Coordinates of C-alpha atoms in Angstrom, one line a residue:
M1 CA -6.6 -2.7 -10.4
N2 CA -2.6 -3.9 -12.0
L3 CA -2.9 -8.0 -12.2
S4 CA -1.0 -7.9 -15.5
L5 CA 0.0 -11.5 -16.8
Y6 CA 2.9 -12.8 -18.8
G7 CA 2.9 -16.3 -20.6
H8 CA 5.5 -17.9 -22.7
E9 CA 5.4 -21.8 -23.4
G10 CA 2.7 -22.2 -21.5
H11 CA 4.7 -20.9 -18.4
W12 CA 2.8 -18.0 -16.9
I13 CA 3.7 -15.1 -14.3
A14 CA 1.6 -12.8 -12.3
V15 CA 2.8 -9.0 -12.4
D16 CA 0.8 -7.0 -9.3
C17 CA -2.6 -7.5 -7.9
G18 CA -4.3 -4.7 -7.0
M19 CA -7.8 -3.5 -5.5
M20 CA -9.6 -0.1 -5.7
I21 CA -12.2 1.3 -3.0
R22 CA -15.6 1.9 -4.1
Q23 CA -16.5 4.9 -2.1
D24 CA -19.5 5.1 -4.7
L25 CA -21.2 1.9 -2.5
P26 CA -22.2 1.0 0.4
G27 CA -20.1 0.8 3.0
S28 CA -17.2 1.3 0.8
P29 CA -16.4 -2.5 -0.7
L30 CA -13.0 -3.1 -2.6
Q31 CA -13.4 -3.7 -5.9
V32 CA -10.7 -7.0 -7.0
P33 CA -9.7 -8.4 -10.5
D34 CA -11.7 -11.3 -11.2
L35 CA -10.3 -14.5 -12.4
A36 CA -12.8 -16.5 -14.0
T37 CA -10.8 -15.9 -17.8
L38 CA -7.5 -17.6 -16.4
E39 CA -9.7 -20.1 -14.4
T40 CA -11.4 -21.0 -18.1
L41 CA -7.8 -20.4 -19.5
D42 CA -6.1 -21.9 -17.4
N43 CA -3.7 -19.1 -17.3
A44 CA -2.8 -19.8 -13.5
P45 CA 0.6 -18.1 -12.1
A46 CA 3.4 -20.4 -11.5
A47 CA 4.5 -16.9 -9.2
L48 CA 3.5 -13.7 -8.4
I49 CA 6.3 -10.6 -8.8
I50 CA 5.0 -7.7 -7.0
T51 CA 6.7 -3.8 -8.4
H52 CA 5.6 -2.1 -5.0
G53 CA 3.7 -1.4 -1.8
H54 CA 0.9 0.5 -3.0
E55 CA -2.8 -0.9 -2.5
D56 CA -3.4 -0.7 -6.3
H57 CA -0.9 -2.7 -6.5
I58 CA -0.8 -5.5 -3.7
G59 CA -4.6 -4.9 -2.4
A60 CA -5.9 -8.0 -3.9
A61 CA -3.3 -10.4 -3.1
A62 CA -5.1 -11.6 0.3
W63 CA -8.1 -12.6 -1.6
L64 CA -7.0 -13.7 -4.8
W65 CA -3.3 -15.6 -3.7
P66 CA -5.1 -18.6 -1.9
R67 CA -6.5 -19.6 -5.3
W68 CA -2.8 -19.8 -6.7
G69 CA -0.7 -20.1 -3.8
C70 CA 2.9 -19.5 -5.8
P71 CA 5.3 -18.0 -5.2
I72 CA 5.1 -14.4 -4.0
H73 CA 8.2 -12.1 -5.1
A74 CA 8.5 -8.5 -3.5
T75 CA 10.5 -5.6 -1.9
P76 CA 11.4 -5.7 1.7
L77 CA 8.6 -3.0 2.4
A78 CA 6.0 -4.4 -0.1
A79 CA 6.9 -8.2 1.7
G80 CA 6.1 -6.7 5.4
L81 CA 2.8 -4.7 4.0
L82 CA 1.8 -7.7 2.9
R83 CA 2.7 -10.3 5.4
A84 CA 0.9 -8.4 7.5
K85 CA -2.0 -8.6 5.1
F86 CA -2.0 -12.1 5.3
A87 CA -1.7 -12.4 9.2
E88 CA -4.5 -10.6 9.5
R89 CA -6.8 -13.0 7.8
G90 CA -4.9 -15.9 9.1
L91 CA -3.0 -16.5 5.4
R92 CA 0.3 -18.4 6.4
Q93 CA 3.2 -16.1 4.7
D94 CA 5.8 -18.8 3.9
A95 CA 5.7 -17.9 -0.1
I96 CA 6.3 -14.2 0.4
R97 CA 10.0 -13.8 -0.5
V98 CA 12.4 -10.7 -0.6
I99 CA 14.2 -10.0 -3.2
E100 CA 16.3 -6.5 -3.2
P101 CA 16.0 -3.8 -5.8
G102 CA 18.5 -4.9 -8.3
E103 CA 18.3 -8.2 -8.1
A104 CA 17.1 -11.0 -10.2
L105 CA 15.2 -14.2 -10.5
E106 CA 14.3 -16.8 -12.8
D107 CA 10.9 -18.2 -13.1
G108 CA 10.6 -21.0 -15.3
P109 CA 11.7 -19.8 -18.6
F110 CA 11.1 -16.2 -17.7
T111 CA 14.5 -14.0 -15.9
L112 CA 13.2 -11.0 -14.0
R113 CA 15.5 -8.4 -12.6
Y114 CA 13.9 -5.6 -10.8
L115 CA 15.6 -2.4 -11.5
P116 CA 14.7 0.6 -9.4
L117 CA 12.8 3.9 -9.7
T118 CA 11.5 6.0 -7.9
H119 CA 8.1 7.2 -7.3
S120 CA 5.9 7.8 -3.9
I121 CA 7.3 4.7 -2.3
P122 CA 10.4 3.2 -1.4
E123 CA 11.2 0.2 -3.4
S124 CA 9.4 0.8 -6.5
C125 CA 10.8 -1.1 -9.2
A126 CA 10.6 -1.3 -13.1
L127 CA 10.6 -4.5 -14.2
L128 CA 13.5 -6.3 -16.7
I129 CA 11.0 -9.7 -18.0
A130 CA 13.2 -12.0 -20.3
A131 CA 12.0 -14.4 -22.0
G132 CA 12.9 -16.8 -25.5
S133 CA 14.3 -14.0 -27.3
H134 CA 12.3 -10.7 -26.1
R135 CA 12.8 -8.7 -23.7
V136 CA 9.8 -6.4 -22.0
L137 CA 10.4 -3.7 -19.5
H138 CA 7.4 -3.4 -17.6
T139 CA 7.5 0.2 -15.5
G140 CA 5.4 -0.3 -13.0
D141 CA 4.4 3.3 -11.0
W142 CA 7.1 5.5 -11.4
K143 CA 8.9 9.1 -12.0
L144 CA 12.3 10.9 -12.6
D145 CA 12.6 12.3 -8.9
P146 CA 16.2 14.2 -8.9
E147 CA 15.6 14.5 -4.4
P148 CA 13.4 11.7 -3.6
L149 CA 14.5 12.0 0.3
I150 CA 14.2 8.6 0.7
G151 CA 16.5 6.4 -1.6
P152 CA 18.6 7.6 -4.2
P153 CA 17.7 9.0 -7.6
V154 CA 17.1 6.9 -10.3
D155 CA 20.4 5.7 -12.1
A156 CA 20.2 6.7 -15.8
E157 CA 23.5 4.1 -16.6
T158 CA 21.3 1.3 -15.3
Y159 CA 18.6 2.1 -18.1
R160 CA 20.8 2.6 -20.5
A161 CA 22.7 -0.3 -20.3
L162 CA 19.5 -2.3 -21.1
A163 CA 18.9 -0.2 -24.8
P164 CA 17.6 -1.8 -26.8
V165 CA 14.3 -2.9 -25.3
D166 CA 11.3 -4.6 -27.3
L167 CA 9.1 -3.6 -25.5
V168 CA 8.1 -0.9 -22.7
V169 CA 4.9 -1.8 -20.8
G170 CA 4.7 1.8 -19.5
D171 CA 3.0 4.2 -17.0
S172 CA 0.2 6.9 -19.3
T173 CA -1.2 8.2 -15.9
N174 CA 0.7 11.7 -16.3
A175 CA 1.3 11.3 -20.1
P176 CA -1.0 14.3 -21.4
L177 CA 0.8 17.0 -18.9
P178 CA 3.8 18.9 -20.5
G179 CA 7.3 19.2 -18.6
H180 CA 8.6 16.9 -14.7
S181 CA 6.8 16.3 -12.3
R182 CA 7.6 17.8 -9.1
S183 CA 10.1 16.6 -6.8
E184 CA 9.9 15.3 -2.9
G185 CA 12.5 17.5 -2.0
E186 CA 10.4 20.7 -3.2
V187 CA 7.5 19.3 -2.0
A188 CA 9.5 19.2 1.5
R189 CA 10.5 22.8 1.7
A190 CA 6.7 24.3 0.6
L191 CA 5.1 21.9 3.8
E192 CA 8.0 23.5 6.0
T193 CA 6.3 27.1 4.7
A194 CA 3.0 26.5 4.9
I195 CA 3.5 24.8 8.9
G196 CA 5.0 27.6 9.8
D197 CA 2.4 29.6 8.9
C198 CA -0.3 28.4 11.4
R199 CA -0.6 29.5 14.7
G200 CA -2.9 26.3 16.2
R201 CA -2.8 22.9 16.3
V202 CA -1.8 21.1 12.2
V203 CA -3.2 18.6 10.6
V204 CA -1.7 17.2 7.6
S205 CA -3.6 14.5 5.3
C206 CA -1.5 12.4 3.2
F207 CA -1.3 9.0 1.7
A208 CA -0.5 6.5 4.5
S209 CA 2.2 4.6 1.9
N210 CA 3.9 8.6 0.8
L211 CA 6.8 7.8 3.4
A212 CA 9.2 10.6 2.1
R213 CA 5.7 13.0 2.9
V214 CA 5.7 11.8 6.4
L215 CA 9.4 12.3 6.5
A216 CA 8.8 15.5 5.1
V217 CA 6.1 16.4 7.4
G218 CA 7.9 15.0 10.5
R219 CA 10.9 17.3 9.9
A220 CA 9.1 20.4 8.9
A221 CA 7.1 19.9 12.7
A222 CA 10.4 19.3 14.3
R223 CA 11.9 22.6 13.0
C224 CA 8.8 24.5 13.9
G225 CA 8.5 23.5 17.3
R226 CA 5.8 20.9 16.9
R227 CA 4.9 17.1 18.3
V228 CA 4.1 15.1 15.6
S229 CA 1.2 12.3 16.0
L230 CA 0.5 10.2 13.8
M231 CA -3.9 8.9 13.1
G232 CA -5.1 6.2 11.2
R233 CA -4.8 2.6 11.3
S234 CA -3.3 2.2 7.3
M235 CA -0.5 5.4 8.8
E236 CA 0.3 3.5 11.8
R237 CA 0.9 0.2 10.3
M238 CA 2.9 1.8 7.2
V239 CA 5.5 4.0 9.3
G240 CA 5.8 0.2 12.0
V241 CA 6.6 -1.8 8.9
A242 CA 9.2 1.5 7.0
R243 CA 10.4 1.9 10.5
G244 CA 11.6 -2.2 10.8
L245 CA 13.2 -1.8 8.0
G246 CA 15.1 1.7 8.9
Y247 CA 13.5 4.3 6.3
L248 CA 12.3 6.5 9.1
D249 CA 15.5 6.7 11.6
D250 CA 15.6 10.6 11.7
L251 CA 11.5 10.7 11.8
P252 CA 11.3 12.6 15.3
P253 CA 9.4 10.8 18.1
L254 CA 5.7 10.3 17.8
V255 CA 3.6 11.8 20.3
P256 CA 0.5 8.9 21.2
S257 CA -2.9 10.7 20.2
G258 CA -4.5 9.9 23.5
D259 CA -1.4 12.3 24.8
L260 CA -2.5 15.3 22.5
G261 CA -4.6 17.4 24.6
Y262 CA -2.5 17.6 27.1
L263 CA 0.1 20.1 24.3
P264 CA 0.0 23.7 23.4
P265 CA -2.3 24.3 20.3
E266 CA 0.8 25.6 18.3
E267 CA 2.5 22.3 19.3
V268 CA 0.7 19.7 17.9
L269 CA 1.3 18.4 14.5
V270 CA -0.7 15.2 13.1
I271 CA -0.1 13.2 10.3
A272 CA -4.2 12.0 9.5
T273 CA -5.0 9.4 7.1
G274 CA -8.0 10.4 5.0
S275 CA -6.9 12.5 2.2
Q276 CA -9.6 11.3 0.3
G277 CA -12.8 11.6 2.3
E278 CA -12.9 8.0 3.2
P279 CA -16.0 8.1 6.1
R280 CA -14.1 5.2 8.3
A281 CA -10.2 7.5 8.1
A282 CA -9.2 9.6 10.9
L283 CA -9.5 12.5 9.1
S284 CA -13.7 12.3 8.9
R285 CA -13.6 11.4 12.4
L286 CA -11.9 14.7 13.1
A287 CA -14.6 16.6 10.5
Q288 CA -17.6 15.2 12.9
G289 CA -16.2 15.7 16.1
R290 CA -16.3 12.3 16.6
H291 CA -12.4 11.8 17.4
P292 CA -11.8 9.9 21.3
H293 CA -8.4 11.8 21.2
L294 CA -8.9 15.4 19.2
E295 CA -11.1 18.2 18.9
L296 CA -10.7 20.7 15.6
A297 CA -11.1 24.0 17.0
P298 CA -11.7 27.8 14.7
G299 CA -7.9 28.7 14.6
D300 CA -6.6 24.9 13.6
S301 CA -5.5 24.3 10.1
V302 CA -5.6 21.1 7.8
I303 CA -3.8 20.4 5.1
F304 CA -4.2 18.0 2.1
S305 CA -0.7 17.1 1.0
S306 CA -2.2 15.2 -2.0
R307 CA -4.4 15.3 -4.8
A308 CA -8.2 14.0 -5.3
I309 CA -8.5 10.6 -6.9
P310 CA -10.9 10.7 -9.7
G311 CA -14.0 9.3 -8.3
N312 CA -13.2 10.7 -4.5
E313 CA -14.2 14.4 -5.1
R314 CA -17.8 14.3 -3.6
L315 CA -16.3 13.0 -0.6
I316 CA -13.8 15.1 -0.2
E317 CA -16.3 18.6 -0.3
R318 CA -18.6 16.8 2.3
L319 CA -14.9 16.2 4.4
K320 CA -14.0 19.9 3.8
R321 CA -17.6 21.4 4.1
G322 CA -17.5 19.5 7.7
L323 CA -13.8 20.5 8.3
E324 CA -14.8 24.3 7.5
R325 CA -18.4 24.3 9.4
L326 CA -15.7 23.9 12.8
G327 CA -13.8 27.0 11.8
V328 CA -10.5 25.0 10.4
T329 CA -8.5 26.5 7.9
L330 CA -7.7 24.6 4.9
L331 CA -5.1 24.3 2.8
D332 CA -4.8 22.2 -0.7
D333 CA -2.6 21.9 -4.0
E334 CA -5.4 24.3 -5.5
Q335 CA -4.1 27.0 -3.5
A336 CA -0.6 26.1 -2.7
P337 CA 0.4 23.5 -5.6
A338 CA 3.6 23.1 -4.3
I339 CA 3.0 21.1 -0.7
H340 CA 1.9 18.2 -3.3
A341 CA 3.3 16.3 -6.2
S342 CA 2.5 13.3 -8.1
G343 CA 4.3 9.9 -8.3
H344 CA 3.9 9.9 -12.1
P345 CA 6.0 10.5 -15.1
A346 CA 5.6 14.1 -17.0
Q347 CA 5.9 13.6 -20.7
D348 CA 9.9 14.9 -20.3
E349 CA 10.5 12.1 -17.9
L350 CA 8.8 10.0 -20.6
A351 CA 10.6 10.8 -23.4
R352 CA 13.7 10.5 -21.2
L353 CA 13.4 6.4 -19.9
Y354 CA 12.9 5.8 -23.6
D355 CA 16.0 7.9 -25.1
W356 CA 18.0 5.7 -22.6
V357 CA 16.0 2.1 -23.3
Q358 CA 15.7 2.7 -26.8
P359 CA 11.8 0.8 -27.0
T360 CA 10.7 -0.6 -29.9
H361 CA 7.1 -0.8 -29.0
L362 CA 5.0 0.6 -26.5
L363 CA 2.2 -0.5 -24.5
P364 CA 0.5 2.4 -23.0
V365 CA -1.5 1.2 -19.7
H366 CA -2.3 3.0 -16.3
G367 CA -4.7 5.9 -16.4
E368 CA -7.5 6.2 -18.7
S369 CA -8.5 6.1 -22.0
R370 CA -7.1 9.8 -22.9
H371 CA -3.8 9.1 -20.9
Q372 CA -3.1 6.6 -23.0
R373 CA -3.9 7.9 -26.1
A374 CA -1.1 11.0 -25.0
H375 CA 1.3 8.2 -24.1
Q376 CA 0.5 6.4 -27.7
A377 CA 1.4 9.8 -29.6
L378 CA 4.6 11.0 -27.7
A379 CA 5.9 7.5 -28.8
E380 CA 5.3 7.9 -31.8
R381 CA 6.5 11.2 -32.1
Q382 CA 9.7 9.5 -30.9
G383 CA 9.5 6.7 -33.5
I384 CA 8.1 3.9 -30.9
Q385 CA 5.7 1.9 -32.4
A386 CA 3.0 1.5 -30.0
P387 CA -0.1 0.2 -32.2
L388 CA -2.7 -0.7 -29.2
I389 CA -4.4 0.9 -27.0
P390 CA -4.8 -1.8 -24.3
R391 CA -8.1 -2.4 -22.1
N392 CA -9.2 -4.8 -19.5
G393 CA -9.2 -8.2 -20.6
D394 CA -7.0 -8.1 -23.5
L395 CA -4.6 -11.4 -24.5
I396 CA -2.0 -9.5 -26.1
R397 CA 1.0 -11.1 -28.4
L398 CA 4.6 -9.8 -28.8
D399 CA 6.4 -11.5 -31.8
A400 CA 8.5 -11.0 -34.7
E401 CA 5.3 -9.6 -36.0
G402 CA 5.1 -6.3 -33.3
L403 CA 2.0 -6.5 -31.0
H404 CA -1.5 -8.2 -31.8
R405 CA -4.8 -8.1 -29.9
E406 CA -5.6 -11.7 -30.2
A407 CA -8.8 -12.0 -27.5
H408 CA -10.3 -9.8 -25.7
H409 CA -12.1 -11.4 -22.6
P410 CA -15.3 -9.0 -20.9
Q411 CA -14.0 -8.8 -17.0
T412 CA -16.9 -9.0 -14.5
P413 CA -16.2 -6.2 -11.1
R414 CA -15.9 -8.5 -7.7
I415 CA -16.7 -6.6 -4.9
I416 CA -16.0 -8.1 -1.3
D417 CA -17.0 -6.4 1.7
Q418 CA -13.7 -4.7 3.4
D419 CA -14.8 -6.6 6.9
A420 CA -14.7 -9.5 5.2
V421 CA -11.9 -12.5 5.9
A422 CA -11.0 -14.7 2.8
R423 CA -12.5 -17.8 3.1
L424 CA -11.6 -20.1 -0.4
P425 CA -11.7 -23.6 1.5
G426 CA -9.5 -25.9 -0.2
L427 CA -7.6 -22.9 -2.6
G428 CA -4.3 -23.2 -2.4
G429 CA -3.2 -23.4 1.3
Q430 CA -5.9 -21.1 2.5
R431 CA -6.6 -22.1 5.9
D432 CA -10.5 -22.7 7.0
R433 CA -11.2 -21.7 10.7
H434 CA -11.8 -24.3 12.8
G435 CA -14.0 -24.3 16.2
H436 CA -13.4 -20.9 18.2
L437 CA -10.4 -20.2 20.8
H438 CA -11.3 -17.9 23.7
L439 CA -8.9 -15.7 25.1
A440 CA -9.0 -13.3 27.9
L441 CA -6.1 -11.8 29.7
T442 CA -5.5 -8.3 32.0
V443 CA -3.1 -6.3 31.6
T444 CA -1.5 -2.8 33.1
A445 CA 0.1 -0.4 31.1
T446 CA 4.0 -0.3 31.5
E447 CA 6.4 2.5 31.0
G448 CA 7.5 0.7 27.3
G449 CA 4.7 -1.5 27.0
W450 CA 1.8 -3.7 28.0
A451 CA 2.9 -6.2 30.8
R452 CA -0.2 -9.0 31.5
I453 CA -1.3 -9.5 35.0
G454 CA -2.5 -12.8 36.9
R455 CA -3.7 -16.3 34.6
L456 CA -4.2 -16.4 30.9
L457 CA -8.2 -17.5 30.4
L458 CA -8.4 -20.0 27.3
D459 CA -11.2 -21.7 26.4
A460 CA -11.3 -23.7 22.9
S461 CA -14.2 -25.3 21.8
E462 CA -12.2 -28.3 19.7
A463 CA -9.4 -29.6 21.0
S464 CA -6.0 -28.3 20.3
P465 CA -2.4 -29.0 20.2
L466 CA -2.0 -25.1 21.5
D467 CA 1.8 -25.6 23.8
E468 CA 0.2 -23.0 26.7
T469 CA 3.7 -22.4 27.8
A470 CA 5.6 -21.6 24.6
F471 CA 2.2 -19.1 24.0
S472 CA 1.8 -17.0 26.8
D473 CA 6.0 -16.7 26.9
W474 CA 5.7 -15.2 23.1
L475 CA 2.7 -13.4 24.5
D476 CA 4.3 -11.8 27.0
D477 CA 7.5 -10.8 24.7
C478 CA 4.7 -9.4 22.5
L479 CA 3.0 -7.2 24.8
D480 CA 6.0 -5.7 25.7
E481 CA 6.9 -4.4 22.3
I482 CA 3.5 -2.9 21.6
H483 CA 2.9 0.5 22.0
A484 CA -0.6 1.7 22.1
D485 CA -2.7 4.6 23.8
S486 CA -5.8 2.7 25.0
L487 CA -7.0 -1.1 25.0
A488 CA -8.7 -0.9 21.8
D489 CA -5.5 0.3 20.4
L490 CA -3.3 -2.8 22.0
N491 CA -6.6 -5.1 20.9
L492 CA -5.8 -3.5 17.2
A493 CA -2.0 -4.3 17.1
L494 CA -2.2 -7.1 19.3
R495 CA -4.9 -9.1 16.8
P496 CA -2.5 -9.5 13.5
R497 CA 0.5 -10.8 15.3
L498 CA -1.8 -13.3 17.7
L499 CA -3.4 -14.6 13.8
A500 CA 0.3 -14.7 12.1
W501 CA 1.8 -17.3 15.9
L502 CA -1.3 -19.1 15.5
G503 CA -1.0 -19.9 11.7
D504 CA 2.6 -20.6 12.5
H505 CA 1.9 -23.7 15.4
L506 CA -1.9 -24.6 15.2
H507 CA -3.0 -27.1 11.7
R508 CA -6.1 -25.9 11.7
L509 CA -7.1 -22.1 12.7
P510 CA -9.9 -21.3 14.8
E511 CA -12.5 -18.0 15.4
I512 CA -10.0 -15.8 17.5
H513 CA -12.4 -14.3 20.5
L514 CA -9.8 -12.2 22.6
Q515 CA -10.9 -9.7 25.6
I516 CA -8.7 -7.7 27.1
L517 CA -9.2 -6.4 30.5
A518 CA -7.4 -3.6 32.6
A519 CA -6.0 -3.9 36.1
E520 CA -3.6 -2.2 38.3
A521 CA -0.3 -3.7 38.6
E522 CA -0.9 -3.1 42.6
A523 CA -4.1 -5.2 42.3
S524 CA -2.2 -8.4 41.4
T525 CA -1.4 -10.4 44.7
G526 CA 0.4 -13.1 42.2

């Protein structure tokens, strides 16, 4: 789950803090790293360094960071996603600090530089970590994409200038695969062809974080005469954060999902979450006929612009059977390989990067044992020392003699309910909930957003220093900015903003009970 620690002279930093969804357990809970070993060894990190914004690199931060309370350094997109997560859980956000790709920072004896690499999410960076006399390149997730759609290709000279480095801690995910990973530019052209061949409604399912794919689908839809709508909370959040940073300025205008029923089928294209068969995701609701705004029918098409994550095969097959029962045409990467591209390097890319940086040692991480062994063999063919296949819980030393496994600490899975709010009393800034705050407001839809009608009703179970005038002014501005199709969508959009505002203005955060009622503007008499 991508939580790595680096220590030098008793000072520790953490790199990434990810989680995984346990689709094999009832309720699909989250699994996050267990911190018992770090607490036993007293290895609490003084900083958390984020390489990119994927869930398996940031997803556990809202649960584990309260135990540390340390600064979090992340590029703008990852920082925006983290802030949204922290706001939802009532965590203060001032620890999240933005660093631009290419910049450097210092923490204790460590100097770190963020080095841009292409991946399936913008702003993915490798880290050059220097401490004492050693220099380590921690690659994170990456590939060498000559046509990434968002952001520039990798600058070879940036990496040649690093040579030689003492150690690469490197991505092994596609190490068994020969050749070069497919470019997002090639995927964009294949998707446009596939969408152009469809006649009814089209649903394209991909990972929400793959913004280049979202942009490619949106552009293809526009060229094929289709209007674009988003489905899925994570998709809407990711696109919202990315648009705020200027990444999707040329994405076609979006149609609210509630308006899809007014469009002819041949003009509809939906970008939806749920390619891995997640029961809660938009695509599963469509397959079961339970989506409130769209019903699929014979003649419609669903395109899977993704690949099955190992362990999700059963859920994906169940999803596809449900879609087939509706008479929907399916297209995936088995039938049309070019509609998906991995975000990880194949053998030619690994070899090229190592030609650039000239590492003395390699520690193959990510993937499974067979991926790591393939990576180890590739390194050794290039004259790079790769004596270890690391396991979760290994304590490894790098010194003048090379790499050594000093100890192994078995790791116990830590399972968390997806709907749980992180509550760790007294640990590094986590706010306990104190009392209850009941908030009721009546709203009406406007041309650009929503407007409050009549009085704001507030009822707190404990005395609160809340400035109701300032709160009402903020709430009116917030409602005016939110574009939501229904009261349910408005509630979802408003709640994290509400938690964030109250977290910044109250010393003790209450349990929030939000009720939103609809009214016609004409009904208000002031």
